[in-house]
Amino acid sequence: MDQDKAFRRTLAGLAATAALLAGCGSETPEPAKTSAPAATTSPIPAAPSHIPVTQSEHEIFEKLYVEKCIKGQQNDPDNLVKNDQELGRICECMAKEISQRLSKADAVHFNQKGEFPFDLVIMSNQAANHCLGSP
């Protein structure tokens, strides 16, 4: 039972970390569309949702996500999972789970800026539930 309680507190911590890393609304809203052509100087081009994420983008995402996840949990004083190996297993599980549903736009945004778009925060919460529930 204590392990279950620890997992639940870790889940709350992981969700809080994802929300914290997401910036909680710090992203600027998309500017209103006008008839002028879009600027081509944007560092991250918008990607239609039907464009698949490349294997390389998946690998970069998973590596960066695991690093941010572990670092965020190590800095969380309320985190009950102190074992870095166990924390690594959970974060890696979450990265792989999210990577399966990752859109091209979210992958590009995260890989280039290291920020969590809102969709990624939601997927992080779902992945934490999945990964903490599996042995």
Short mmCIF file of the N, C-alpha and C atoms (twelve columns), coordinates in Angstrom:
data_MODEL
# 
_entry.id   MODEL 
# 
loop_
_atom_site.group_PDB 
_atom_site.id 
_atom_site.type_symbol 
_atom_site.label_atom_id 
_atom_site.label_alt_id 
_atom_site.label_comp_id 
_atom_site.label_asym_id 
_atom_site.label_seq_id 
_atom_site.Cartn_x 
_atom_site.Cartn_y 
_atom_site.Cartn_z 
_atom_site.pdbx_PDB_model_num 
ATOM 1   N N  . MET A 1   0.811  -1.197 0.000   1 
ATOM 2   C CA . MET A 1   0.000  0.000  0.000   1 
ATOM 3   C C  . MET A 1   0.857  1.266  0.000   1 
ATOM 4   N N  . ASP A 2   1.999  1.247  0.729   1 
ATOM 5   C CA . ASP A 2   2.863  2.413  0.769   1 
ATOM 6   C C  . ASP A 2   3.407  2.733  -0.621  1 
ATOM 7   N N  . GLN A 3   3.716  1.692  -1.390  1 
ATOM 8   C CA . GLN A 3   4.223  1.906  -2.738  1 
ATOM 9   C C  . GLN A 3   3.141  2.546  -3.607  1 
ATOM 10  N N  . ASP A 4   1.907  2.117  -3.452  1 
ATOM 11  C CA . ASP A 4   0.797  2.707  -4.198  1 
ATOM 12  C C  . ASP A 4   0.634  4.176  -3.838  1 
ATOM 13  N N  . LYS A 5   0.747  4.486  -2.568  1 
ATOM 14  C CA . LYS A 5   0.640  5.868  -2.113  1 
ATOM 15  C C  . LYS A 5   1.784  6.704  -2.692  1 
ATOM 16  N N  . ALA A 6   2.984  6.119  -2.742  1 
ATOM 17  C CA . ALA A 6   4.142  6.818  -3.302  1 
ATOM 18  C C  . ALA A 6   3.931  7.082  -4.786  1 
ATOM 19  N N  . PHE A 7   3.387  6.106  -5.503  1 
ATOM 20  C CA . PHE A 7   3.120  6.293  -6.925  1 
ATOM 21  C C  . PHE A 7   2.102  7.398  -7.163  1 
ATOM 22  N N  . ARG A 8   1.076  7.446  -6.339  1 
ATOM 23  C CA . ARG A 8   0.050  8.480  -6.495  1 
ATOM 24  C C  . ARG A 8   0.636  9.874  -6.241  1 
ATOM 25  N N  . ARG A 9   1.501  9.999  -5.251  1 
ATOM 26  C CA . ARG A 9   2.136  11.295 -4.987  1 
ATOM 27  C C  . ARG A 9   3.094  11.645 -6.106  1 
ATOM 28  N N  . THR A 10  3.779  10.628 -6.642  1 
ATOM 29  C CA . THR A 10  4.675  10.868 -7.759  1 
ATOM 30  C C  . THR A 10  3.888  11.296 -8.980  1 
ATOM 31  N N  . LEU A 11  2.746  10.670 -9.201  1 
ATOM 32  C CA . LEU A 11  1.875  11.048 -10.313 1 
ATOM 33  C C  . LEU A 11  1.488  12.516 -10.197 1 
ATOM 34  N N  . ALA A 12  1.106  12.933 -9.015  1 
ATOM 35  C CA . ALA A 12  0.749  14.339 -8.811  1 
ATOM 36  C C  . ALA A 12  1.951  15.231 -9.080  1 
ATOM 37  N N  . GLY A 13  3.115  14.793 -8.657  1 
ATOM 38  C CA . GLY A 13  4.331  15.561 -8.898  1 
ATOM 39  C C  . GLY A 13  4.680  15.645 -10.375 1 
ATOM 40  N N  . LEU A 14  4.536  14.523 -11.085 1 
ATOM 41  C CA . LEU A 14  4.811  14.516 -12.521 1 
ATOM 42  C C  . LEU A 14  3.845  15.426 -13.267 1 
ATOM 43  N N  . ALA A 15  2.591  15.376 -12.879 1 
ATOM 44  C CA . ALA A 15  1.598  16.246 -13.521 1 
ATOM 45  C C  . ALA A 15  1.912  17.709 -13.235 1 
ATOM 46  N N  . ALA A 16  2.299  18.006 -12.007 1 
ATOM 47  C CA . ALA A 16  2.647  19.381 -11.647 1 
ATOM 48  C C  . ALA A 16  3.898  19.829 -12.403 1 
ATOM 49  N N  . THR A 17  4.868  18.929 -12.531 1 
ATOM 50  C CA . THR A 17  6.088  19.266 -13.263 1 
ATOM 51  C C  . THR A 17  5.767  19.561 -14.719 1 
ATOM 52  N N  . ALA A 18  4.923  18.731 -15.335 1 
ATOM 53  C CA . ALA A 18  4.551  18.961 -16.729 1 
ATOM 54  C C  . ALA A 18  3.855  20.304 -16.884 1 
ATOM 55  N N  . ALA A 19  2.964  20.624 -15.957 1 
ATOM 56  C CA . ALA A 19  2.267  21.903 -16.016 1 
ATOM 57  C C  . ALA A 19  3.237  23.051 -15.806 1 
ATOM 58  N N  . LEU A 20  4.173  22.882 -14.885 1 
ATOM 59  C CA . LEU A 20  5.162  23.916 -14.618 1 
ATOM 60  C C  . LEU A 20  6.041  24.145 -15.831 1 
ATOM 61  N N  . LEU A 21  6.523  23.062 -16.428 1 
ATOM 62  C CA . LEU A 21  7.382  23.182 -17.599 1 
ATOM 63  C C  . LEU A 21  6.628  23.732 -18.797 1 
ATOM 64  N N  . ALA A 22  5.320  23.549 -18.802 1 
ATOM 65  C CA . ALA A 22  4.518  24.061 -19.905 1 
ATOM 66  C C  . ALA A 22  4.405  25.568 -19.852 1 
ATOM 67  N N  . GLY A 23  4.679  26.160 -18.727 1 
ATOM 68  C CA . GLY A 23  4.631  27.597 -18.631 1 
ATOM 69  C C  . GLY A 23  3.293  28.112 -18.150 1 
ATOM 70  N N  . CYS A 24  2.326  27.234 -17.972 1 
ATOM 71  C CA . CYS A 24  1.017  27.617 -17.455 1 
ATOM 72  C C  . CYS A 24  0.485  28.878 -18.105 1 
ATOM 73  N N  . GLY A 25  0.352  28.862 -19.389 1 
ATOM 74  C CA . GLY A 25  -0.251 29.990 -20.085 1 
ATOM 75  C C  . GLY A 25  0.749  31.034 -20.524 1 
ATOM 76  N N  . SER A 26  2.042  30.732 -20.461 1 
ATOM 77  C CA . SER A 26  3.028  31.721 -20.848 1 
ATOM 78  C C  . SER A 26  3.188  31.832 -22.361 1 
ATOM 79  N N  . GLU A 27  2.642  30.872 -23.087 1 
ATOM 80  C CA . GLU A 27  2.731  30.946 -24.530 1 
ATOM 81  C C  . GLU A 27  1.852  32.071 -25.037 1 
ATOM 82  N N  . THR A 28  2.354  32.785 -26.003 1 
ATOM 83  C CA . THR A 28  1.572  33.890 -26.547 1 
ATOM 84  C C  . THR A 28  0.492  33.337 -27.448 1 
ATOM 85  N N  . PRO A 29  -0.696 33.947 -27.436 1 
ATOM 86  C CA . PRO A 29  -1.751 33.459 -28.300 1 
ATOM 87  C C  . PRO A 29  -1.406 33.705 -29.759 1 
ATOM 88  N N  . GLU A 30  -1.961 32.879 -30.605 1 
ATOM 89  C CA . GLU A 30  -1.722 32.999 -32.035 1 
ATOM 90  C C  . GLU A 30  -2.309 34.311 -32.529 1 
ATOM 91  N N  . PRO A 31  -1.551 35.078 -33.309 1 
ATOM 92  C CA . PRO A 31  -2.074 36.359 -33.792 1 
ATOM 93  C C  . PRO A 31  -3.267 36.156 -34.716 1 
ATOM 94  N N  . ALA A 32  -4.115 37.175 -34.772 1 
ATOM 95  C CA . ALA A 32  -5.298 37.098 -35.628 1 
ATOM 96  C C  . ALA A 32  -4.865 36.988 -37.077 1 
ATOM 97  N N  . LYS A 33  -5.567 36.194 -37.826 1 
ATOM 98  C CA . LYS A 33  -5.234 35.989 -39.233 1 
ATOM 99  C C  . LYS A 33  -5.664 37.216 -40.029 1 
ATOM 100 N N  . THR A 34  -4.787 37.643 -40.910 1 
ATOM 101 C CA . THR A 34  -5.094 38.774 -41.782 1 
ATOM 102 C C  . THR A 34  -4.913 38.327 -43.217 1 
ATOM 103 N N  . SER A 35  -5.180 39.218 -44.124 1 
ATOM 104 C CA . SER A 35  -5.045 38.864 -45.527 1 
ATOM 105 C C  . SER A 35  -3.596 38.927 -45.992 1 
ATOM 106 N N  . ALA A 36  -2.708 39.479 -45.170 1 
ATOM 107 C CA . ALA A 36  -1.293 39.543 -45.521 1 
ATOM 108 C C  . ALA A 36  -0.689 38.151 -45.430 1 
ATOM 109 N N  . PRO A 37  0.310  37.858 -46.280 1 
ATOM 110 C CA . PRO A 37  0.944  36.542 -46.217 1 
ATOM 111 C C  . PRO A 37  1.677  36.363 -44.888 1 
ATOM 112 N N  . ALA A 38  1.766  35.111 -44.444 1 
ATOM 113 C CA . ALA A 38  2.411  34.793 -43.181 1 
ATOM 114 C C  . ALA A 38  3.901  35.064 -43.273 1 
ATOM 115 N N  . ALA A 39  4.480  35.483 -42.176 1 
ATOM 116 C CA . ALA A 39  5.913  35.750 -42.144 1 
ATOM 117 C C  . ALA A 39  6.671  34.440 -42.288 1 
ATOM 118 N N  . THR A 40  7.755  34.470 -43.027 1 
ATOM 119 C CA . THR A 40  8.532  33.252 -43.242 1 
ATOM 120 C C  . THR A 40  9.710  33.169 -42.297 1 
ATOM 121 N N  . THR A 41  9.822  34.092 -41.340 1 
ATOM 122 C CA . THR A 41  10.953 34.083 -40.424 1 
ATOM 123 C C  . THR A 41  10.669 33.282 -39.164 1 
ATOM 124 N N  . SER A 42  9.504  32.679 -39.058 1 
ATOM 125 C CA . SER A 42  9.144  31.912 -37.871 1 
ATOM 126 C C  . SER A 42  10.101 30.732 -37.715 1 
ATOM 127 N N  . PRO A 43  10.700 30.559 -36.523 1 
ATOM 128 C CA . PRO A 43  11.654 29.471 -36.335 1 
ATOM 129 C C  . PRO A 43  11.008 28.089 -36.341 1 
ATOM 130 N N  . ILE A 44  9.713  28.015 -36.041 1 
ATOM 131 C CA . ILE A 44  9.015  26.739 -36.029 1 
ATOM 132 C C  . ILE A 44  7.838  26.817 -36.990 1 
ATOM 133 N N  . PRO A 45  7.958  26.199 -38.139 1 
ATOM 134 C CA . PRO A 45  6.843  26.243 -39.075 1 
ATOM 135 C C  . PRO A 45  5.668  25.412 -38.576 1 
ATOM 136 N N  . ALA A 46  4.477  25.881 -38.872 1 
ATOM 137 C CA . ALA A 46  3.286  25.112 -38.503 1 
ATOM 138 C C  . ALA A 46  3.244  23.856 -39.353 1 
ATOM 139 N N  . ALA A 47  2.944  22.746 -38.728 1 
ATOM 140 C CA . ALA A 47  2.901  21.476 -39.444 1 
ATOM 141 C C  . ALA A 47  1.477  20.935 -39.400 1 
ATOM 142 N N  . PRO A 48  0.900  20.645 -40.554 1 
ATOM 143 C CA . PRO A 48  -0.427 20.039 -40.544 1 
ATOM 144 C C  . PRO A 48  -0.392 18.720 -39.778 1 
ATOM 145 N N  . SER A 49  -1.511 18.397 -39.128 1 
ATOM 146 C CA . SER A 49  -1.554 17.220 -38.264 1 
ATOM 147 C C  . SER A 49  -1.385 15.901 -39.023 1 
ATOM 148 N N  . HIS A 50  -1.572 15.904 -40.326 1 
ATOM 149 C CA . HIS A 50  -1.464 14.651 -41.075 1 
ATOM 150 C C  . HIS A 50  -0.027 14.311 -41.465 1 
ATOM 151 N N  . ILE A 51  0.917  15.219 -41.226 1 
ATOM 152 C CA . ILE A 51  2.314  14.928 -41.542 1 
ATOM 153 C C  . ILE A 51  2.883  14.074 -40.417 1 
ATOM 154 N N  . PRO A 52  3.431  12.909 -40.754 1 
ATOM 155 C CA . PRO A 52  3.932  12.016 -39.697 1 
ATOM 156 C C  . PRO A 52  5.213  12.545 -39.053 1 
ATOM 157 N N  . VAL A 53  5.394  12.175 -37.812 1 
ATOM 158 C CA . VAL A 53  6.602  12.508 -37.072 1 
ATOM 159 C C  . VAL A 53  7.677  11.525 -37.517 1 
ATOM 160 N N  . THR A 54  8.862  12.024 -37.824 1 
ATOM 161 C CA . THR A 54  9.934  11.137 -38.274 1 
ATOM 162 C C  . THR A 54  10.500 10.348 -37.097 1 
ATOM 163 N N  . GLN A 55  11.170 9.252  -37.402 1 
ATOM 164 C CA . GLN A 55  11.801 8.440  -36.364 1 
ATOM 165 C C  . GLN A 55  12.811 9.272  -35.587 1 
ATOM 166 N N  . SER A 56  13.563 10.098 -36.286 1 
ATOM 167 C CA . SER A 56  14.550 10.959 -35.647 1 
ATOM 168 C C  . SER A 56  13.883 11.930 -34.671 1 
ATOM 169 N N  . GLU A 57  12.748 12.505 -35.056 1 
ATOM 170 C CA . GLU A 57  12.017 13.423 -34.177 1 
ATOM 171 C C  . GLU A 57  11.493 12.696 -32.940 1 
ATOM 172 N N  . HIS A 58  11.020 11.464 -33.139 1 
ATOM 173 C CA . HIS A 58  10.571 10.657 -31.989 1 
ATOM 174 C C  . HIS A 58  11.725 10.439 -31.012 1 
ATOM 175 N N  . GLU A 59  12.895 10.063 -31.538 1 
ATOM 176 C CA . GLU A 59  14.046 9.778  -30.685 1 
ATOM 177 C C  . GLU A 59  14.507 11.026 -29.935 1 
ATOM 178 N N  . ILE A 60  14.564 12.162 -30.628 1 
ATOM 179 C CA . ILE A 60  14.958 13.416 -29.989 1 
ATOM 180 C C  . ILE A 60  13.949 13.776 -28.905 1 
ATOM 181 N N  . PHE A 61  12.660 13.645 -29.225 1 
ATOM 182 C CA . PHE A 61  11.614 13.963 -28.255 1 
ATOM 183 C C  . PHE A 61  11.766 13.104 -27.002 1 
ATOM 184 N N  . GLU A 62  11.885 11.798 -27.185 1 
ATOM 185 C CA . GLU A 62  11.943 10.882 -26.044 1 
ATOM 186 C C  . GLU A 62  13.147 11.182 -25.157 1 
ATOM 187 N N  . LYS A 63  14.299 11.426 -25.753 1 
ATOM 188 C CA . LYS A 63  15.509 11.710 -24.975 1 
ATOM 189 C C  . LYS A 63  15.340 13.010 -24.189 1 
ATOM 190 N N  . LEU A 64  14.877 14.063 -24.844 1 
ATOM 191 C CA . LEU A 64  14.696 15.357 -24.185 1 
ATOM 192 C C  . LEU A 64  13.616 15.282 -23.106 1 
ATOM 193 N N  . TYR A 65  12.530 14.563 -23.402 1 
ATOM 194 C CA . TYR A 65  11.449 14.430 -22.426 1 
ATOM 195 C C  . TYR A 65  11.933 13.725 -21.162 1 
ATOM 196 N N  . VAL A 66  12.674 12.631 -21.321 1 
ATOM 197 C CA . VAL A 66  13.181 11.883 -20.167 1 
ATOM 198 C C  . VAL A 66  14.094 12.779 -19.330 1 
ATOM 199 N N  . GLU A 67  14.984 13.527 -19.986 1 
ATOM 200 C CA . GLU A 67  15.889 14.429 -19.265 1 
ATOM 201 C C  . GLU A 67  15.103 15.453 -18.446 1 
ATOM 202 N N  . LYS A 68  14.110 16.100 -19.064 1 
ATOM 203 C CA . LYS A 68  13.315 17.118 -18.371 1 
ATOM 204 C C  . LYS A 68  12.482 16.499 -17.247 1 
ATOM 205 N N  . CYS A 69  11.939 15.331 -17.495 1 
ATOM 206 C CA . CYS A 69  11.119 14.639 -16.502 1 
ATOM 207 C C  . CYS A 69  11.948 14.294 -15.266 1 
ATOM 208 N N  . ILE A 70  13.101 13.682 -15.467 1 
ATOM 209 C CA . ILE A 70  13.952 13.288 -14.339 1 
ATOM 210 C C  . ILE A 70  14.426 14.517 -13.577 1 
ATOM 211 N N  . LYS A 71  14.901 15.518 -14.293 1 
ATOM 212 C CA . LYS A 71  15.397 16.730 -13.647 1 
ATOM 213 C C  . LYS A 71  14.292 17.401 -12.833 1 
ATOM 214 N N  . GLY A 72  13.093 17.466 -13.390 1 
ATOM 215 C CA . GLY A 72  11.977 18.084 -12.685 1 
ATOM 216 C C  . GLY A 72  11.609 17.326 -11.423 1 
ATOM 217 N N  . GLN A 73  11.672 16.001 -11.472 1 
ATOM 218 C CA . GLN A 73  11.331 15.197 -10.306 1 
ATOM 219 C C  . GLN A 73  12.435 15.205 -9.257  1 
ATOM 220 N N  . GLN A 74  13.688 15.257 -9.678  1 
ATOM 221 C CA . GLN A 74  14.793 15.319 -8.722  1 
ATOM 222 C C  . GLN A 74  14.745 16.623 -7.931  1 
ATOM 223 N N  . ASN A 75  14.256 17.690 -8.548  1 
ATOM 224 C CA . ASN A 75  14.175 18.992 -7.893  1 
ATOM 225 C C  . ASN A 75  12.902 19.163 -7.077  1 
ATOM 226 N N  . ASP A 76  12.012 18.166 -7.115  1 
ATOM 227 C CA . ASP A 76  10.746 18.248 -6.390  1 
ATOM 228 C C  . ASP A 76  10.920 17.638 -4.997  1 
ATOM 229 N N  . PRO A 77  10.853 18.478 -3.941  1 
ATOM 230 C CA . PRO A 77  11.059 17.946 -2.590  1 
ATOM 231 C C  . PRO A 77  9.956  16.983 -2.137  1 
ATOM 232 N N  . ASP A 78  8.783  17.040 -2.757  1 
ATOM 233 C CA . ASP A 78  7.675  16.159 -2.380  1 
ATOM 234 C C  . ASP A 78  7.706  14.818 -3.106  1 
ATOM 235 N N  . ASN A 79  8.626  14.645 -4.039  1 
ATOM 236 C CA . ASN A 79  8.714  13.407 -4.796  1 
ATOM 237 C C  . ASN A 79  9.143  12.266 -3.878  1 
ATOM 238 N N  . LEU A 80  8.339  11.227 -3.819  1 
ATOM 239 C CA . LEU A 80  8.639  10.090 -2.959  1 
ATOM 240 C C  . LEU A 80  9.517  9.045  -3.633  1 
ATOM 241 N N  . VAL A 81  9.632  9.103  -4.947  1 
ATOM 242 C CA . VAL A 81  10.491 8.157  -5.655  1 
ATOM 243 C C  . VAL A 81  11.884 8.775  -5.703  1 
ATOM 244 N N  . LYS A 82  12.743 8.344  -4.825  1 
ATOM 245 C CA . LYS A 82  14.101 8.895  -4.727  1 
ATOM 246 C C  . LYS A 82  15.098 8.097  -5.556  1 
ATOM 247 N N  . ASN A 83  14.732 6.894  -5.942  1 
ATOM 248 C CA . ASN A 83  15.608 6.032  -6.715  1 
ATOM 249 C C  . ASN A 83  15.634 6.533  -8.162  1 
ATOM 250 N N  . ASP A 84  16.806 7.002  -8.615  1 
ATOM 251 C CA . ASP A 84  16.924 7.540  -9.970  1 
ATOM 252 C C  . ASP A 84  16.600 6.497  -11.037 1 
ATOM 253 N N  . GLN A 85  16.906 5.234  -10.751 1 
ATOM 254 C CA . GLN A 85  16.624 4.174  -11.717 1 
ATOM 255 C C  . GLN A 85  15.109 4.011  -11.897 1 
ATOM 256 N N  . GLU A 86  14.369 4.010  -10.805 1 
ATOM 257 C CA . GLU A 86  12.911 3.894  -10.879 1 
ATOM 258 C C  . GLU A 86  12.310 5.131  -11.536 1 
ATOM 259 N N  . LEU A 87  12.825 6.289  -11.189 1 
ATOM 260 C CA . LEU A 87  12.358 7.532  -11.784 1 
ATOM 261 C C  . LEU A 87  12.632 7.530  -13.289 1 
ATOM 262 N N  . GLY A 88  13.803 7.050  -13.668 1 
ATOM 263 C CA . GLY A 88  14.147 6.945  -15.090 1 
ATOM 264 C C  . GLY A 88  13.204 6.008  -15.831 1 
ATOM 265 N N  . ARG A 89  12.844 4.898  -15.181 1 
ATOM 266 C CA . ARG A 89  11.927 3.933  -15.802 1 
ATOM 267 C C  . ARG A 89  10.560 4.584  -16.044 1 
ATOM 268 N N  . ILE A 90  10.075 5.307  -15.058 1 
ATOM 269 C CA . ILE A 90  8.763  5.953  -15.185 1 
ATOM 270 C C  . ILE A 90  8.804  7.027  -16.271 1 
ATOM 271 N N  . CYS A 91  9.828  7.869  -16.251 1 
ATOM 272 C CA . CYS A 91  9.933  8.948  -17.240 1 
ATOM 273 C C  . CYS A 91  10.103 8.394  -18.655 1 
ATOM 274 N N  . GLU A 92  10.876 7.322  -18.782 1 
ATOM 275 C CA . GLU A 92  11.067 6.703  -20.096 1 
ATOM 276 C C  . GLU A 92  9.756  6.107  -20.610 1 
ATOM 277 N N  . CYS A 93  9.019  5.463  -19.722 1 
ATOM 278 C CA . CYS A 93  7.715  4.913  -20.084 1 
ATOM 279 C C  . CYS A 93  6.793  6.034  -20.573 1 
ATOM 280 N N  . MET A 94  6.790  7.144  -19.843 1 
ATOM 281 C CA . MET A 94  5.940  8.282  -20.224 1 
ATOM 282 C C  . MET A 94  6.350  8.835  -21.584 1 
ATOM 283 N N  . ALA A 95  7.640  8.973  -21.826 1 
ATOM 284 C CA . ALA A 95  8.130  9.513  -23.101 1 
ATOM 285 C C  . ALA A 95  7.696  8.628  -24.264 1 
ATOM 286 N N  . LYS A 96  7.818  7.316  -24.096 1 
ATOM 287 C CA . LYS A 96  7.423  6.389  -25.170 1 
ATOM 288 C C  . LYS A 96  5.910  6.409  -25.386 1 
ATOM 289 N N  . GLU A 97  5.155  6.504  -24.311 1 
ATOM 290 C CA . GLU A 97  3.696  6.548  -24.400 1 
ATOM 291 C C  . GLU A 97  3.242  7.814  -25.142 1 
ATOM 292 N N  . ILE A 98  3.818  8.935  -24.795 1 
ATOM 293 C CA . ILE A 98  3.461  10.202 -25.441 1 
ATOM 294 C C  . ILE A 98  3.913  10.199 -26.893 1 
ATOM 295 N N  . SER A 99  5.100  9.684  -27.135 1 
ATOM 296 C CA . SER A 99  5.674  9.677  -28.479 1 
ATOM 297 C C  . SER A 99  4.773  8.967  -29.490 1 
ATOM 298 N N  . GLN A 100 4.025  7.964  -29.019 1 
ATOM 299 C CA . GLN A 100 3.131  7.215  -29.912 1 
ATOM 300 C C  . GLN A 100 1.996  8.084  -30.451 1 
ATOM 301 N N  . ARG A 101 1.600  9.111  -29.684 1 
ATOM 302 C CA . ARG A 101 0.459  9.953  -30.076 1 
ATOM 303 C C  . ARG A 101 0.869  11.377 -30.443 1 
ATOM 304 N N  . LEU A 102 2.146  11.620 -30.524 1 
ATOM 305 C CA . LEU A 102 2.691  12.949 -30.729 1 
ATOM 306 C C  . LEU A 102 2.402  13.476 -32.126 1 
ATOM 307 N N  . SER A 103 1.930  14.714 -32.200 1 
ATOM 308 C CA . SER A 103 1.723  15.335 -33.511 1 
ATOM 309 C C  . SER A 103 3.042  15.936 -33.990 1 
ATOM 310 N N  . LYS A 104 3.143  16.148 -35.265 1 
ATOM 311 C CA . LYS A 104 4.339  16.742 -35.860 1 
ATOM 312 C C  . LYS A 104 4.593  18.126 -35.248 1 
ATOM 313 N N  . ALA A 105 3.545  18.937 -35.122 1 
ATOM 314 C CA . ALA A 105 3.693  20.289 -34.591 1 
ATOM 315 C C  . ALA A 105 4.203  20.265 -33.151 1 
ATOM 316 N N  . ASP A 106 3.648  19.381 -32.316 1 
ATOM 317 C CA . ASP A 106 4.088  19.293 -30.926 1 
ATOM 318 C C  . ASP A 106 5.524  18.779 -30.831 1 
ATOM 319 N N  . ALA A 107 5.876  17.823 -31.677 1 
ATOM 320 C CA . ALA A 107 7.245  17.289 -31.680 1 
ATOM 321 C C  . ALA A 107 8.234  18.382 -32.052 1 
ATOM 322 N N  . VAL A 108 7.943  19.113 -33.104 1 
ATOM 323 C CA . VAL A 108 8.840  20.185 -33.551 1 
ATOM 324 C C  . VAL A 108 8.955  21.256 -32.472 1 
ATOM 325 N N  . HIS A 109 7.834  21.655 -31.899 1 
ATOM 326 C CA . HIS A 109 7.837  22.691 -30.858 1 
ATOM 327 C C  . HIS A 109 8.681  22.251 -29.661 1 
ATOM 328 N N  . PHE A 110 8.434  21.059 -29.155 1 
ATOM 329 C CA . PHE A 110 9.150  20.568 -27.981 1 
ATOM 330 C C  . PHE A 110 10.631 20.370 -28.280 1 
ATOM 331 N N  . ASN A 111 10.937 19.763 -29.416 1 
ATOM 332 C CA . ASN A 111 12.329 19.469 -29.751 1 
ATOM 333 C C  . ASN A 111 13.154 20.735 -29.962 1 
ATOM 334 N N  . GLN A 112 12.534 21.787 -30.507 1 
ATOM 335 C CA . GLN A 112 13.290 23.003 -30.779 1 
ATOM 336 C C  . GLN A 112 13.300 23.975 -29.608 1 
ATOM 337 N N  . LYS A 113 12.199 24.072 -28.891 1 
ATOM 338 C CA . LYS A 113 12.104 25.058 -27.812 1 
ATOM 339 C C  . LYS A 113 12.202 24.454 -26.417 1 
ATOM 340 N N  . GLY A 114 11.995 23.153 -26.290 1 
ATOM 341 C CA . GLY A 114 12.030 22.517 -24.977 1 
ATOM 342 C C  . GLY A 114 10.838 22.896 -24.119 1 
ATOM 343 N N  . GLU A 115 9.781  23.381 -24.738 1 
ATOM 344 C CA . GLU A 115 8.573  23.783 -24.029 1 
ATOM 345 C C  . GLU A 115 7.474  22.762 -24.261 1 
ATOM 346 N N  . PHE A 116 6.571  22.686 -23.292 1 
ATOM 347 C CA . PHE A 116 5.453  21.754 -23.376 1 
ATOM 348 C C  . PHE A 116 4.222  22.479 -23.922 1 
ATOM 349 N N  . PRO A 117 3.820  22.207 -25.180 1 
ATOM 350 C CA . PRO A 117 2.538  22.731 -25.640 1 
ATOM 351 C C  . PRO A 117 1.414  22.120 -24.791 1 
ATOM 352 N N  . PHE A 118 0.274  22.760 -24.768 1 
ATOM 353 C CA . PHE A 118 -0.837 22.317 -23.924 1 
ATOM 354 C C  . PHE A 118 -1.187 20.847 -24.166 1 
ATOM 355 N N  . ASP A 119 -1.232 20.415 -25.415 1 
ATOM 356 C CA . ASP A 119 -1.556 19.016 -25.723 1 
ATOM 357 C C  . ASP A 119 -0.565 18.059 -25.054 1 
ATOM 358 N N  . LEU A 120 0.680  18.472 -24.964 1 
ATOM 359 C CA . LEU A 120 1.702  17.633 -24.356 1 
ATOM 360 C C  . LEU A 120 1.497  17.517 -22.848 1 
ATOM 361 N N  . VAL A 121 0.998  18.570 -22.223 1 
ATOM 362 C CA . VAL A 121 0.702  18.519 -20.786 1 
ATOM 363 C C  . VAL A 121 -0.393 17.486 -20.535 1 
ATOM 364 N N  . ILE A 122 -1.436 17.526 -21.351 1 
ATOM 365 C CA . ILE A 122 -2.534 16.564 -21.213 1 
ATOM 366 C C  . ILE A 122 -2.020 15.145 -21.438 1 
ATOM 367 N N  . MET A 123 -1.214 14.958 -22.471 1 
ATOM 368 C CA . MET A 123 -0.670 13.620 -22.744 1 
ATOM 369 C C  . MET A 123 0.252  13.167 -21.616 1 
ATOM 370 N N  . SER A 124 0.962  14.099 -20.980 1 
ATOM 371 C CA . SER A 124 1.848  13.751 -19.864 1 
ATOM 372 C C  . SER A 124 1.040  13.208 -18.693 1 
ATOM 373 N N  . ASN A 125 -0.078 13.842 -18.410 1 
ATOM 374 C CA . ASN A 125 -0.938 13.368 -17.320 1 
ATOM 375 C C  . ASN A 125 -1.460 11.961 -17.614 1 
ATOM 376 N N  . GLN A 126 -1.902 11.725 -18.848 1 
ATOM 377 C CA . GLN A 126 -2.402 10.407 -19.227 1 
ATOM 378 C C  . GLN A 126 -1.284 9.364  -19.177 1 
ATOM 379 N N  . ALA A 127 -0.095 9.739  -19.646 1 
ATOM 380 C CA . ALA A 127 1.033  8.815  -19.645 1 
ATOM 381 C C  . ALA A 127 1.460  8.479  -18.217 1 
ATOM 382 N N  . ALA A 128 1.418  9.456  -17.337 1 
ATOM 383 C CA . ALA A 128 1.777  9.207  -15.928 1 
ATOM 384 C C  . ALA A 128 0.810  8.187  -15.326 1 
ATOM 385 N N  . ASN A 129 -0.477 8.334  -15.600 1 
ATOM 386 C CA . ASN A 129 -1.455 7.361  -15.109 1 
ATOM 387 C C  . ASN A 129 -1.138 5.970  -15.624 1 
ATOM 388 N N  . HIS A 130 -0.831 5.878  -16.913 1 
ATOM 389 C CA . HIS A 130 -0.521 4.589  -17.532 1 
ATOM 390 C C  . HIS A 130 0.758  3.983  -16.952 1 
ATOM 391 N N  . CYS A 131 1.800  4.781  -16.870 1 
ATOM 392 C CA . CYS A 131 3.105  4.261  -16.475 1 
ATOM 393 C C  . CYS A 131 3.209  3.964  -14.985 1 
ATOM 394 N N  . LEU A 132 2.505  4.707  -14.177 1 
ATOM 395 C CA . LEU A 132 2.537  4.427  -12.742 1 
ATOM 396 C C  . LEU A 132 1.649  3.246  -12.385 1 
ATOM 397 N N  . GLY A 133 0.719  2.934  -13.274 1 
ATOM 398 C CA . GLY A 133 -0.150 1.784  -13.054 1 
ATOM 399 C C  . GLY A 133 0.471  0.485  -13.508 1 
ATOM 400 N N  . SER A 134 1.530  0.565  -14.336 1 
ATOM 401 C CA . SER A 134 2.162  -0.665 -14.820 1 
ATOM 402 C C  . SER A 134 3.399  -0.975 -13.985 1 
ATOM 403 N N  . PRO A 135 3.620  -2.254 -13.700 1 
ATOM 404 C CA . PRO A 135 4.742  -2.648 -12.839 1 
ATOM 405 C C  . PRO A 135 6.078  -2.459 -13.524 1 
# 
